[in-house]
Amino acid sequence: MKELICIVCPRGCHLQVDEANGCAVFGNGCPRGAAYGKAELTHPTRTVTTTVRCTGARLPRCPVKTAAPVPRESIPAVMAALDGVLVRAPVKPGQVVLADVCGTGVDVIATRAL
Amino acid sequence: MYDLIVVGGGPAGLAAACAAWDGGLRSILLVERDRDLGGILNQCIHNGFGLHRFQEELTGPEYAARFIELLGRTGVEVRTDTMVLEVTPDKTVHMVGKETGYRAEQARAVVLAMGCRERTRGAINIPGTRPAGVFTAGAAQRYVNMEGWLPGRRVVILGSGDIGLIMARRMTLEGAKVLACVEVMPYSGGLTRNIVQCLQDHDIPLYLSHTVTEIRGDRRVEQVVVSEVDAQRRPIPGTERVFDCDTLLLSVGLIPENELTAQAGIPLDPRTKGAVVFENMETALPGVFACGNVAHVHDLVDFVSAESERAGHAAAEWVLRGGADDGGPAVALVNGDGVSYTVPQRIRVRHVETGCGVFFRVNRVCGACRIVVRDGERTVAAFKRERLNPGEMESITLPRALLEKAQGPLTVAIEEVPA
C-alpha cells in the first residue's frame, strides 16, 4: 500500500494505492483522484509551465504551458527544447509555440496575449 | 460623480467591478497602479487556478484574462498606471496617473481591492551582513517570469508558503540549484499539492522547525546559516548548518496593504490585518467595501473572485437603494480555540438570504475534528472535518435560522475528535 497526496486539486486528498491489487485507489474524494493515484504509480505526468523569449512586446518573456500533462521524467527535456524558442508579438493565448514537444505528442502553447 | 470606484485591478477588483456592473451600476471607475490589469496573476505563470471557478486548471495569466475579457464587455472605465493616494471618509478618491495627472474623483461607493505585499527581511530581522542577493519570493517570481532575469544560481528559500514552494520549482527548472527550503514552523505554510510537485518532484529538502540565523557575504550573499528551532521557535545552539549560496528567497508571509483603509479611518482587525467587514464585505464606513487579499490573505484566487463578487453586488445594492441602511443588528463572530480569525467578523442577519459563508484559518494542524459554533456555552452547530491545516483556508456556512436565534456573539472553535 503506497500513501500519496492527491495534487489534482487544492483539496489534497490522502490516497492509499494498492500496488499489489492493480493500483486500486482508496481515500479519493472524486474520480479524478482515482485516476491520479493510479497514474502516479504507473506513469506520473505533470503540466509544465515556463516562459519563452519574446520580441516586439512590452515584456521580454511569454508565459507558456504544455497543453496537456507530459511524463514527469520528460520535464528536463521539455525545458531544454524550449530554451531556443523565440516568439514574436503579437502572441495570442493558446497559440502553439512548439508542436509535439520532445515527441510527447503534446504542444506547448502561449498562456498570455502579448 | 461615479457610482463606484474600485481601487485595484487584480483579481479582486476585476471581479468586484464586473459584479457591480451586473448589479446595475453604469458609472464605475477601476483604478490600477500597474500598466496592465490582472495584478499578481500576471507573474503566476504556473497552473492550478480556476479549479473551483471554472472546473479547469488555468495558469495565472489565463485566469486573469477570463475576468479582463468579462470586464471588457462592460462599460467600466479603467485607468491603469494610476496610483490612488487617498480615500477620504466622504468617498473622494485622490489619484495620480501617468496620463491623467492628479485627479480627485467623487464616488457614491468604494471597493477597496489593493491586495497584499510580502514581508521582507526587515520584517523578520535576520541577523548578518547586508549583501545583495536577498529577495522576496514574489519579487524573484516577477524577475524570472516577466522580466527575464534569473536572480541567482545557488538558492536557499526561507519559508514554505506557496510562493516560496512555487519559486523552488521555478528556479530549478531555469537551471538554478535550490539547496533547501527552510520553515520555522513544524508544518508547511503552503498547499500540500505544492509540497509534492514543487519540492518532492525535484528532490528539494524541506527543513521543518528550522530558520535562517545568519546571512554572510560582502557584496553578494555567500552563505546562509540555518539552525533548528525549539518549540518556542528559538534557535538551538549547535544545530547550525552552513549553505554556500548566492541567493536567499523569502516567503515569510503576506500583509494586506491597508494604508488607504487606515487613512480613511476604517477600523482594521489585528488578526486579519484587513478591515473589519460585515457579511457583504462592507467595512465599518458605510458604502466602502473591502475584498480579496486586502481583507484577508487567501490561498486560492477562486475564493477571492467569489468574495469580491459579493462585495461588488453589495456595492451596487447600496448605491441603487440610495445608501442609508444600517442593515439592522449584527451578530459578532469570535475566534475560539484553534481558530486564528474569521471573515466576516460581523453578520447582519437582515442581509443574509439563506446562509452566510464564513472563512477562517486554524492555528495548528488538526486531525479528525469538529468545527463548532457556540452561542455562549451552547453549541449551536458543528461541522466534521478529516483534517485541518493552517496553510489552507477553511469555510463553513451559517444558516440564517441559526443567526436569527443568536443571543450574543458566536464563537467558532475547533474540537479534536478522540480517535
Short mmCIF file of C-alpha atoms in Angstrom, two decimals:
data_model
loop_
_atom_site.label_atom_id
_atom_site.label_comp_id
_atom_site.label_asym_id
_atom_site.label_seq_id
_atom_site.Cartn_x
_atom_site.Cartn_y
_atom_site.Cartn_z
CA MET A 1 0.00 0.00 0.00
CA LYS A 2 1.51 3.30 -1.07
CA GLU A 3 0.42 6.58 0.55
CA LEU A 4 0.06 9.59 -1.73
CA ILE A 5 -1.39 13.06 -1.53
CA CYS A 6 -3.57 13.89 -4.49
CA ILE A 7 -2.42 17.02 -6.37
CA VAL A 8 -5.25 17.21 -8.89
CA CYS A 9 -6.94 19.99 -6.95
CA PRO A 10 -6.10 22.05 -3.86
CA ARG A 11 -8.20 19.79 -1.63
CA GLY A 12 -5.25 17.39 -1.27
CA CYS A 13 -6.94 14.05 -0.51
CA HIS A 14 -4.74 11.48 1.24
CA LEU A 15 -4.77 8.46 -1.07
CA GLN A 16 -3.80 4.86 -0.46
CA VAL A 17 -2.87 2.99 -3.61
CA ASP A 18 -2.75 -0.81 -3.55
CA GLU A 19 0.14 -1.75 -5.86
CA ALA A 20 -0.50 -5.45 -5.35
CA ASN A 21 -4.09 -5.07 -6.46
CA GLY A 22 -3.98 -3.34 -9.85
CA CYS A 23 -3.32 0.02 -8.19
CA ALA A 24 -6.76 0.25 -6.59
CA VAL A 25 -7.16 3.69 -5.00
CA PHE A 26 -8.75 4.48 -1.62
CA GLY A 27 -9.33 7.80 0.12
CA ASN A 28 -10.06 9.76 -3.05
CA GLY A 29 -12.82 12.37 -2.96
CA CYS A 30 -13.57 12.22 -6.68
CA PRO A 31 -12.90 10.05 -9.75
CA ARG A 32 -10.03 12.27 -10.82
CA GLY A 33 -8.23 11.26 -7.62
CA ALA A 34 -8.52 7.58 -8.52
CA ALA A 35 -7.07 8.26 -11.96
CA TYR A 36 -4.28 10.36 -10.43
CA GLY A 37 -3.38 7.70 -7.84
CA LYS A 38 -3.05 5.01 -10.45
CA ALA A 39 -1.15 7.20 -12.92
CA GLU A 40 1.22 8.47 -10.23
CA LEU A 41 2.47 4.94 -9.58
CA THR A 42 2.48 3.71 -13.15
CA HIS A 43 3.42 6.76 -15.26
CA PRO A 44 3.44 10.12 -13.39
CA THR A 45 2.69 13.18 -15.51
CA ARG A 46 2.89 16.95 -14.96
CA THR A 47 1.83 20.07 -16.80
CA VAL A 48 4.97 22.12 -17.42
CA THR A 49 4.64 25.89 -17.14
CA THR A 50 7.53 28.17 -18.04
CA THR A 51 8.37 31.11 -20.33
CA VAL A 52 9.99 31.56 -23.74
CA ARG A 53 11.78 34.57 -25.20
CA CYS A 54 9.55 37.11 -26.86
CA THR A 55 10.35 40.08 -29.12
CA GLY A 56 8.20 43.00 -30.14
CA ALA A 57 6.18 43.11 -26.92
CA ARG A 58 6.50 45.20 -23.77
CA LEU A 59 7.72 42.13 -21.91
CA PRO A 60 10.76 40.02 -22.90
CA ARG A 61 9.15 36.71 -21.81
CA CYS A 62 5.99 34.97 -22.93
CA PRO A 63 4.41 32.53 -20.44
CA VAL A 64 3.68 29.07 -21.88
CA LYS A 65 2.41 25.67 -20.78
CA THR A 66 2.18 22.17 -22.13
CA ALA A 67 -1.38 21.84 -23.46
CA ALA A 68 -1.68 18.56 -21.53
CA PRO A 69 0.39 16.84 -18.84
CA VAL A 70 3.63 15.23 -20.06
CA PRO A 71 5.60 12.36 -18.48
CA ARG A 72 7.34 13.67 -15.37
CA GLU A 73 10.71 12.35 -16.48
CA SER A 74 10.47 14.41 -19.69
CA ILE A 75 10.38 17.76 -17.83
CA PRO A 76 14.15 18.49 -18.20
CA ALA A 77 14.00 17.66 -21.92
CA VAL A 78 10.94 19.89 -22.39
CA MET A 79 12.75 22.77 -20.66
CA ALA A 80 15.82 22.24 -22.84
CA ALA A 81 13.70 22.17 -26.00
CA LEU A 82 12.07 25.47 -25.06
CA ASP A 83 15.40 27.15 -24.39
CA GLY A 84 15.91 28.17 -28.02
CA VAL A 85 12.32 29.10 -28.80
CA LEU A 86 11.62 32.71 -29.72
CA VAL A 87 8.14 34.10 -30.34
CA ARG A 88 7.29 37.41 -31.96
CA ALA A 89 4.43 39.63 -30.84
CA PRO A 90 1.54 39.67 -31.42
CA VAL A 91 1.03 36.44 -29.48
CA LYS A 92 -2.42 35.03 -28.82
CA PRO A 93 -3.23 32.82 -25.83
CA GLY A 94 -3.46 29.21 -26.99
CA GLN A 95 -1.08 29.83 -29.89
CA VAL A 96 1.28 26.87 -30.39
CA VAL A 97 4.86 27.92 -29.71
CA LEU A 98 6.35 24.42 -30.05
CA ALA A 99 4.42 21.50 -31.54
CA ASP A 100 4.78 17.92 -30.26
CA VAL A 101 7.44 18.78 -27.69
CA CYS A 102 10.10 16.02 -27.34
CA GLY A 103 7.87 13.53 -29.14
CA THR A 104 5.32 13.56 -26.33
CA GLY A 105 2.51 14.37 -28.74
CA VAL A 106 1.77 17.46 -26.63
CA ASP A 107 2.03 21.04 -27.89
CA VAL A 108 3.45 23.91 -25.89
CA ILE A 109 1.08 26.88 -26.04
CA ALA A 110 1.19 30.55 -25.04
CA THR A 111 -0.87 31.48 -21.99
CA ARG A 112 -0.98 35.25 -22.42
CA ALA A 113 -1.70 37.79 -25.14
CA LEU A 114 1.41 39.87 -25.84
CA MET B 1 -19.51 61.69 -9.64
CA TYR B 2 -19.07 57.95 -10.09
CA ASP B 3 -21.48 55.39 -8.65
CA LEU B 4 -18.50 53.24 -7.71
CA ILE B 5 -14.72 53.49 -7.69
CA VAL B 6 -12.79 50.23 -7.39
CA VAL B 7 -9.23 50.60 -6.07
CA GLY B 8 -7.08 47.87 -7.60
CA GLY B 9 -7.28 45.91 -10.87
CA GLY B 10 -6.15 42.49 -9.65
CA PRO B 11 -8.48 39.50 -9.34
CA ALA B 12 -10.47 41.14 -6.52
CA GLY B 13 -11.01 44.47 -8.25
CA LEU B 14 -11.86 42.82 -11.58
CA ALA B 15 -14.50 40.55 -10.06
CA ALA B 16 -15.97 43.35 -7.92
CA ALA B 17 -16.25 45.74 -10.88
CA CYS B 18 -17.90 43.08 -13.09
CA ALA B 19 -20.35 42.15 -10.32
CA ALA B 20 -21.26 45.79 -9.66
CA TRP B 21 -21.95 46.24 -13.38
CA ASP B 22 -24.13 43.11 -13.34
CA GLY B 23 -25.83 44.56 -10.28
CA GLY B 24 -26.98 47.54 -12.35
CA LEU B 25 -24.38 50.28 -11.82
CA ARG B 26 -23.42 52.10 -15.01
CA SER B 27 -20.85 54.60 -13.81
CA ILE B 28 -17.88 52.63 -12.48
CA LEU B 29 -14.19 53.57 -12.42
CA LEU B 30 -11.49 50.93 -11.87
CA VAL B 31 -8.06 52.27 -10.88
CA GLU B 32 -4.89 50.17 -11.23
CA ARG B 33 -1.35 51.29 -10.43
CA ASP B 34 0.37 48.84 -12.81
CA ARG B 35 0.47 49.06 -16.60
CA ASP B 36 -1.81 46.04 -17.03
CA LEU B 37 -4.83 44.63 -15.27
CA GLY B 38 -4.56 41.22 -13.58
CA GLY B 39 -2.40 42.01 -10.57
CA ILE B 40 -0.22 39.25 -9.18
CA LEU B 41 -1.79 36.69 -11.55
CA ASN B 42 0.37 38.05 -14.37
CA GLN B 43 3.52 36.71 -12.73
CA CYS B 44 1.92 33.46 -11.50
CA ILE B 45 2.54 31.54 -14.72
CA HIS B 46 2.02 28.13 -13.03
CA ASN B 47 -1.26 26.26 -13.29
CA GLY B 48 -3.82 25.31 -10.68
CA PHE B 49 -6.02 28.41 -10.84
CA GLY B 50 -9.74 28.16 -11.52
CA LEU B 51 -10.44 24.57 -10.42
CA HIS B 52 -13.38 25.75 -8.31
CA ARG B 53 -14.47 28.62 -10.50
CA PHE B 54 -14.16 27.16 -13.99
CA GLN B 55 -13.68 23.44 -13.22
CA GLU B 56 -10.46 23.53 -15.19
CA GLU B 57 -6.85 24.15 -14.44
CA LEU B 58 -5.66 27.53 -15.70
CA THR B 59 -2.42 29.46 -15.33
CA GLY B 60 -2.48 32.86 -13.62
CA PRO B 61 -2.46 34.92 -16.84
CA GLU B 62 -5.23 32.72 -18.28
CA TYR B 63 -7.38 33.17 -15.17
CA ALA B 64 -6.83 36.95 -15.27
CA ALA B 65 -7.71 37.03 -18.98
CA ARG B 66 -11.12 35.46 -18.29
CA PHE B 67 -12.03 38.35 -16.00
CA ILE B 68 -10.36 41.03 -18.12
CA GLU B 69 -12.48 39.78 -21.02
CA LEU B 70 -15.65 39.93 -18.89
CA LEU B 71 -14.75 43.47 -17.85
CA GLY B 72 -14.19 44.41 -21.49
CA ARG B 73 -17.82 43.58 -22.21
CA THR B 74 -18.98 46.11 -19.60
CA GLY B 75 -18.78 49.89 -19.72
CA VAL B 76 -16.48 50.05 -16.70
CA GLU B 77 -13.92 52.85 -17.14
CA VAL B 78 -10.37 51.66 -16.48
CA ARG B 79 -7.40 53.84 -15.52
CA THR B 80 -4.10 51.96 -15.44
CA ASP B 81 -0.73 53.44 -14.46
CA THR B 82 -2.69 55.31 -11.83
CA MET B 83 -1.96 55.27 -8.11
CA VAL B 84 -4.62 56.04 -5.53
CA LEU B 85 -3.14 58.35 -2.88
CA GLU B 86 -6.03 58.75 -0.50
CA VAL B 87 -9.63 57.73 0.05
CA THR B 88 -11.48 60.14 2.32
CA PRO B 89 -14.45 59.22 4.55
CA ASP B 90 -16.76 61.22 2.20
CA LYS B 91 -15.58 58.87 -0.64
CA THR B 92 -13.39 61.26 -2.55
CA VAL B 93 -10.64 59.23 -4.19
CA HIS B 94 -7.41 61.12 -4.81
CA MET B 95 -5.23 59.60 -7.51
CA VAL B 96 -2.28 60.39 -9.72
CA GLY B 97 -1.86 58.84 -13.17
CA LYS B 98 0.70 58.88 -15.95
CA GLU B 99 -1.83 60.11 -18.50
CA THR B 100 -4.35 61.92 -16.35
CA GLY B 101 -2.16 63.59 -13.73
CA TYR B 102 -3.66 64.34 -10.34
CA ARG B 103 -7.42 63.86 -10.02
CA ALA B 104 -9.86 63.82 -7.14
CA GLU B 105 -12.93 61.77 -8.06
CA GLN B 106 -16.10 61.57 -6.01
CA ALA B 107 -17.92 58.24 -5.67
CA ARG B 108 -21.13 57.03 -4.04
CA ALA B 109 -19.45 53.74 -3.08
CA VAL B 110 -15.86 52.47 -2.99
CA VAL B 111 -14.47 48.94 -3.21
CA LEU B 112 -11.00 48.55 -1.70
CA ALA B 113 -9.13 45.79 -3.57
CA MET B 114 -5.47 46.70 -3.12
CA GLY B 115 -4.26 43.18 -2.35
CA CYS B 116 -1.25 42.50 -0.16
CA ARG B 117 2.51 42.75 -0.18
CA GLU B 118 5.29 40.48 1.00
CA ARG B 119 7.03 40.57 4.33
CA THR B 120 10.70 41.37 3.87
CA ARG B 121 13.97 40.65 5.62
CA GLY B 122 13.40 43.76 7.74
CA ALA B 123 10.08 42.38 8.97
CA ILE B 124 11.68 39.24 10.40
CA ASN B 125 15.07 40.63 11.47
CA ILE B 126 17.52 38.09 10.08
CA PRO B 127 20.98 38.75 11.56
CA GLY B 128 24.08 39.06 9.41
CA THR B 129 25.57 41.29 6.76
CA ARG B 130 23.58 43.24 4.18
CA PRO B 131 24.69 41.87 0.81
CA ALA B 132 22.81 41.80 -2.50
CA GLY B 133 21.02 38.53 -3.24
CA VAL B 134 18.23 38.60 -0.66
CA PHE B 135 14.86 38.78 -2.44
CA THR B 136 11.26 38.23 -1.54
CA ALA B 137 10.00 35.21 -3.45
CA GLY B 138 7.40 37.31 -5.25
CA ALA B 139 9.98 39.81 -6.46
CA ALA B 140 12.10 36.92 -7.76
CA GLN B 141 9.00 35.50 -9.44
CA ARG B 142 8.45 38.75 -11.30
CA TYR B 143 12.11 38.90 -12.38
CA VAL B 144 12.06 35.33 -13.70
CA ASN B 145 8.60 35.13 -15.23
CA MET B 146 8.07 38.62 -16.57
CA GLU B 147 11.35 40.48 -16.80
CA GLY B 148 13.50 37.54 -17.90
CA TRP B 149 16.21 37.72 -15.22
CA LEU B 150 17.45 34.80 -13.10
CA PRO B 151 18.18 36.27 -9.64
CA GLY B 152 20.80 33.66 -8.67
CA ARG B 153 22.33 30.22 -9.21
CA ARG B 154 22.50 28.61 -5.77
CA VAL B 155 19.44 29.31 -3.74
CA VAL B 156 18.10 28.82 -0.21
CA ILE B 157 14.44 29.55 0.38
CA LEU B 158 13.20 30.68 3.78
CA GLY B 159 9.52 29.98 4.35
CA SER B 160 7.37 27.29 2.80
CA GLY B 161 4.42 29.45 1.80
CA ASP B 162 3.05 28.79 -1.67
CA ILE B 163 5.12 31.45 -3.41
CA GLY B 164 8.30 30.00 -1.88
CA LEU B 165 7.39 26.48 -2.99
CA ILE B 166 6.44 27.62 -6.48
CA MET B 167 9.72 29.53 -6.78
CA ALA B 168 11.71 26.49 -5.61
CA ARG B 169 10.44 24.63 -8.68
CA ARG B 170 10.68 27.63 -10.97
CA MET B 171 14.32 28.38 -10.11
CA THR B 172 15.17 24.68 -10.51
CA LEU B 173 13.56 24.49 -13.96
CA GLU B 174 15.50 27.59 -15.01
CA GLY B 175 18.80 25.95 -14.09
CA ALA B 176 19.46 27.20 -10.56
CA LYS B 177 20.26 24.80 -7.73
CA VAL B 178 17.80 25.09 -4.86
CA LEU B 179 19.65 23.73 -1.85
CA ALA B 180 16.91 23.83 0.75
CA CYS B 181 13.54 25.15 1.72
CA VAL B 182 13.59 26.15 5.39
CA GLU B 183 10.43 26.53 7.50
CA VAL B 184 10.38 27.80 11.08
CA MET B 185 7.07 26.08 11.89
CA PRO B 186 6.78 22.29 12.36
CA TYR B 187 4.45 22.22 9.30
CA SER B 188 4.48 23.84 5.88
CA GLY B 189 2.52 27.02 5.27
CA GLY B 190 1.75 26.03 1.69
CA LEU B 191 -0.75 23.83 -0.10
CA THR B 192 0.05 20.12 0.05
CA ARG B 193 -0.05 19.85 -3.74
CA ASN B 194 2.79 22.35 -3.93
CA ILE B 195 4.94 20.36 -1.48
CA VAL B 196 4.51 17.34 -3.77
CA GLN B 197 5.01 18.86 -7.18
CA CYS B 198 7.44 21.65 -6.30
CA LEU B 199 9.73 20.10 -3.68
CA GLN B 200 9.36 16.30 -3.84
CA ASP B 201 9.38 16.15 -7.66
CA HIS B 202 12.69 18.00 -7.70
CA ASP B 203 14.28 16.40 -4.61
CA ILE B 204 14.48 19.70 -2.74
CA PRO B 205 14.82 19.07 1.00
CA LEU B 206 12.31 20.76 3.33
CA TYR B 207 13.70 21.57 6.78
CA LEU B 208 10.78 21.99 9.17
CA SER B 209 11.37 23.69 12.55
CA HIS B 210 14.46 25.40 11.10
CA THR B 211 15.23 29.01 10.30
CA VAL B 212 17.96 31.20 8.83
CA THR B 213 20.04 32.58 11.71
CA GLU B 214 22.72 34.42 9.75
CA ILE B 215 23.34 35.83 6.28
CA ARG B 216 27.02 36.03 5.30
CA GLY B 217 28.63 37.82 2.38
CA ASP B 218 30.29 41.11 1.49
CA ARG B 219 28.84 42.43 -1.76
CA ARG B 220 26.75 39.36 -2.59
CA VAL B 221 25.28 36.59 -0.44
CA GLU B 222 27.97 33.92 0.06
CA GLN B 223 26.50 31.73 2.78
CA VAL B 224 23.44 31.40 4.94
CA VAL B 225 23.41 29.67 8.30
CA VAL B 226 20.38 27.54 9.11
CA SER B 227 19.56 26.37 12.65
CA GLU B 228 16.96 24.13 14.15
CA VAL B 229 14.46 25.85 16.45
CA ASP B 230 12.76 24.64 19.62
CA ALA B 231 9.03 24.62 20.34
CA GLN B 232 9.21 28.34 21.17
CA ARG B 233 10.90 28.95 17.78
CA ARG B 234 14.21 29.81 19.44
CA PRO B 235 17.34 28.67 17.54
CA ILE B 236 19.04 25.68 19.22
CA PRO B 237 22.81 26.30 19.59
CA GLY B 238 24.94 23.62 17.99
CA THR B 239 22.44 22.76 15.25
CA GLU B 240 23.84 25.27 12.72
CA ARG B 241 24.46 24.12 9.17
CA VAL B 242 26.02 26.36 6.55
CA PHE B 243 24.84 26.54 2.93
CA ASP B 244 27.12 28.02 0.27
CA CYS B 245 24.74 30.02 -1.89
CA ASP B 246 24.38 33.32 -3.72
CA THR B 247 20.68 33.91 -3.15
CA LEU B 248 18.17 33.81 -0.32
CA LEU B 249 14.49 33.96 -1.23
CA LEU B 250 11.99 34.93 1.46
CA SER B 251 8.48 33.53 1.51
CA VAL B 252 7.63 34.60 5.02
CA GLY B 253 4.10 35.85 4.80
CA LEU B 254 1.92 38.47 3.22
CA ILE B 255 0.49 41.64 4.72
CA PRO B 256 -2.73 43.19 3.41
CA GLU B 257 -1.89 46.63 2.01
CA ASN B 258 -4.22 48.79 4.07
CA GLU B 259 -2.63 52.25 4.24
CA LEU B 260 -5.59 53.74 2.33
CA THR B 261 -8.05 51.93 4.58
CA ALA B 262 -6.41 53.16 7.78
CA GLN B 263 -6.11 56.69 6.40
CA ALA B 264 -9.87 56.70 5.73
CA GLY B 265 -10.37 55.95 9.42
CA ILE B 266 -11.77 52.46 8.76
CA PRO B 267 -11.21 50.07 11.71
CA LEU B 268 -8.80 47.20 10.99
CA ASP B 269 -8.77 43.74 12.55
CA PRO B 270 -5.35 42.99 14.06
CA ARG B 271 -5.89 39.27 13.32
CA THR B 272 -6.51 39.59 9.57
CA LYS B 273 -4.66 42.92 9.20
CA GLY B 274 -7.58 43.85 6.95
CA ALA B 275 -10.69 45.91 7.56
CA VAL B 276 -13.36 44.57 9.91
CA VAL B 277 -16.11 43.56 7.48
CA PHE B 278 -19.76 42.63 7.54
CA GLU B 279 -21.36 39.67 5.72
CA ASN B 280 -21.39 41.59 2.40
CA MET B 281 -17.75 42.74 2.77
CA GLU B 282 -18.84 46.25 3.78
CA THR B 283 -16.44 47.94 6.19
CA ALA B 284 -17.48 50.00 9.21
CA LEU B 285 -17.60 53.03 6.88
CA PRO B 286 -20.97 52.70 5.12
CA GLY B 287 -20.66 52.31 1.34
CA VAL B 288 -16.99 51.30 1.49
CA PHE B 289 -16.29 47.63 0.85
CA ALA B 290 -13.08 45.55 1.04
CA CYS B 291 -12.41 42.23 -0.68
CA GLY B 292 -9.65 39.83 -1.71
CA ASN B 293 -6.21 39.84 -0.13
CA VAL B 294 -6.65 43.35 1.27
CA ALA B 295 -9.38 41.96 3.54
CA HIS B 296 -7.54 38.73 4.47
CA VAL B 297 -4.85 36.69 2.74
CA HIS B 298 -6.31 33.90 0.58
CA ASP B 299 -4.61 30.76 -0.79
CA LEU B 300 -6.90 30.37 -3.79
CA VAL B 301 -7.86 33.05 -6.28
CA ASP B 302 -11.16 31.27 -6.89
CA PHE B 303 -12.28 32.33 -3.41
CA VAL B 304 -11.01 35.87 -3.99
CA SER B 305 -13.24 36.12 -7.05
CA ALA B 306 -16.29 34.79 -5.22
CA GLU B 307 -15.78 37.09 -2.23
CA SER B 308 -15.19 40.10 -4.47
CA GLU B 309 -18.34 39.45 -6.44
CA ARG B 310 -20.17 39.53 -3.14
CA ALA B 311 -18.59 42.94 -2.44
CA GLY B 312 -19.38 44.24 -5.94
CA HIS B 313 -23.01 43.16 -5.76
CA ALA B 314 -23.38 44.67 -2.30
CA ALA B 315 -21.86 47.96 -3.51
CA ALA B 316 -24.38 48.04 -6.36
CA GLU B 317 -27.28 47.39 -3.98
CA TRP B 318 -26.02 50.06 -1.64
CA VAL B 319 -25.88 52.70 -4.39
CA LEU B 320 -29.19 51.71 -6.00
CA ARG B 321 -31.09 51.98 -2.77
CA GLY B 322 -29.50 55.39 -2.15
CA GLY B 323 -27.13 54.46 0.64
CA ALA B 324 -28.55 54.78 4.13
CA ASP B 325 -29.28 51.34 5.50
CA ASP B 326 -27.56 50.04 8.57
CA GLY B 327 -28.75 46.51 7.84
CA GLY B 328 -30.04 46.12 11.36
CA PRO B 329 -28.34 44.49 14.35
CA ALA B 330 -25.17 42.47 13.77
CA VAL B 331 -24.02 39.17 15.26
CA ALA B 332 -20.31 39.28 16.09
CA LEU B 333 -18.10 36.26 15.32
CA VAL B 334 -15.34 35.46 17.79
CA ASN B 335 -12.45 33.05 17.28
CA GLY B 336 -12.24 30.31 19.89
CA ASP B 337 -9.65 27.58 20.49
CA GLY B 338 -7.74 26.59 17.36
CA VAL B 339 -9.09 29.38 15.16
CA SER B 340 -6.99 32.44 14.36
CA TYR B 341 -9.60 34.67 12.71
CA THR B 342 -12.94 34.75 10.92
CA VAL B 343 -14.14 36.75 7.91
CA PRO B 344 -16.67 38.31 8.08
CA GLN B 345 -16.23 39.47 11.65
CA ARG B 346 -19.85 40.68 11.91
CA ILE B 347 -23.05 39.40 10.29
CA ARG B 348 -26.21 41.49 9.84
CA VAL B 349 -28.92 38.87 9.70
CA ARG B 350 -31.21 41.03 7.57
CA HIS B 351 -28.71 40.87 4.70
CA VAL B 352 -28.46 37.07 4.83
CA GLU B 353 -30.73 35.18 2.46
CA THR B 354 -30.37 31.50 3.36
CA GLY B 355 -26.90 31.30 4.87
CA CYS B 356 -23.69 33.22 5.35
CA GLY B 357 -20.30 31.79 4.36
CA VAL B 358 -17.60 32.26 6.97
CA PHE B 359 -13.89 31.93 6.12
CA PHE B 360 -11.29 31.21 8.77
CA ARG B 361 -7.89 29.70 9.42
CA VAL B 362 -6.85 27.25 12.10
CA ASN B 363 -3.68 27.95 14.09
CA ARG B 364 -2.45 24.34 14.35
CA VAL B 365 -2.53 21.13 12.32
CA CYS B 366 -5.63 19.15 13.31
CA GLY B 367 -6.55 15.55 12.53
CA ALA B 368 -10.16 14.36 12.68
CA CYS B 369 -12.05 17.19 14.32
CA ARG B 370 -15.22 19.23 14.52
CA ILE B 371 -15.62 22.90 13.80
CA VAL B 372 -18.09 24.02 16.45
CA VAL B 373 -20.11 27.22 16.67
CA ARG B 374 -21.09 28.23 20.22
CA ASP B 375 -23.62 30.76 21.41
CA GLY B 376 -22.45 31.36 24.96
CA GLU B 377 -21.98 27.87 26.44
CA ARG B 378 -24.34 26.22 23.99
CA THR B 379 -23.05 24.51 20.80
CA VAL B 380 -25.40 25.57 18.02
CA ALA B 381 -23.67 24.00 15.00
CA ALA B 382 -20.89 21.51 14.29
CA PHE B 383 -19.09 20.61 11.07
CA LYS B 384 -16.89 17.50 10.74
CA ARG B 385 -13.50 17.64 9.04
CA GLU B 386 -10.95 14.88 8.36
CA ARG B 387 -8.06 17.28 8.83
CA LEU B 388 -7.36 20.99 9.04
CA ASN B 389 -4.18 22.75 8.10
CA PRO B 390 -3.13 26.36 8.84
CA GLY B 391 -1.89 26.67 5.25
CA GLU B 392 -5.36 26.10 3.86
CA MET B 393 -8.28 28.44 4.47
CA GLU B 394 -11.45 26.74 5.73
CA SER B 395 -15.06 27.76 5.39
CA ILE B 396 -18.44 26.93 6.87
CA THR B 397 -21.91 28.25 6.10
CA LEU B 398 -24.05 29.52 8.97
CA PRO B 399 -27.77 29.14 8.21
CA ARG B 400 -29.96 32.21 8.57
CA ALA B 401 -32.12 30.49 11.21
CA LEU B 402 -29.08 29.97 13.43
CA LEU B 403 -28.06 33.62 13.11
CA GLU B 404 -31.59 34.80 13.93
CA LYS B 405 -31.55 32.84 17.19
CA ALA B 406 -28.12 34.07 18.32
CA GLN B 407 -28.26 35.63 21.80
CA GLY B 408 -24.78 37.11 21.73
CA PRO B 409 -21.52 36.74 19.85
CA LEU B 410 -20.94 33.36 18.17
CA THR B 411 -17.65 31.60 18.85
CA VAL B 412 -16.03 29.46 16.14
CA ALA B 413 -13.66 26.85 17.61
CA ILE B 414 -12.02 23.50 16.84
CA GLU B 415 -12.62 20.36 18.89
CA GLU B 416 -10.43 17.36 18.25
CA VAL B 417 -12.39 14.13 17.96
CA PRO B 418 -10.70 11.40 20.06
CA ALA B 419 -9.53 8.56 17.82
#
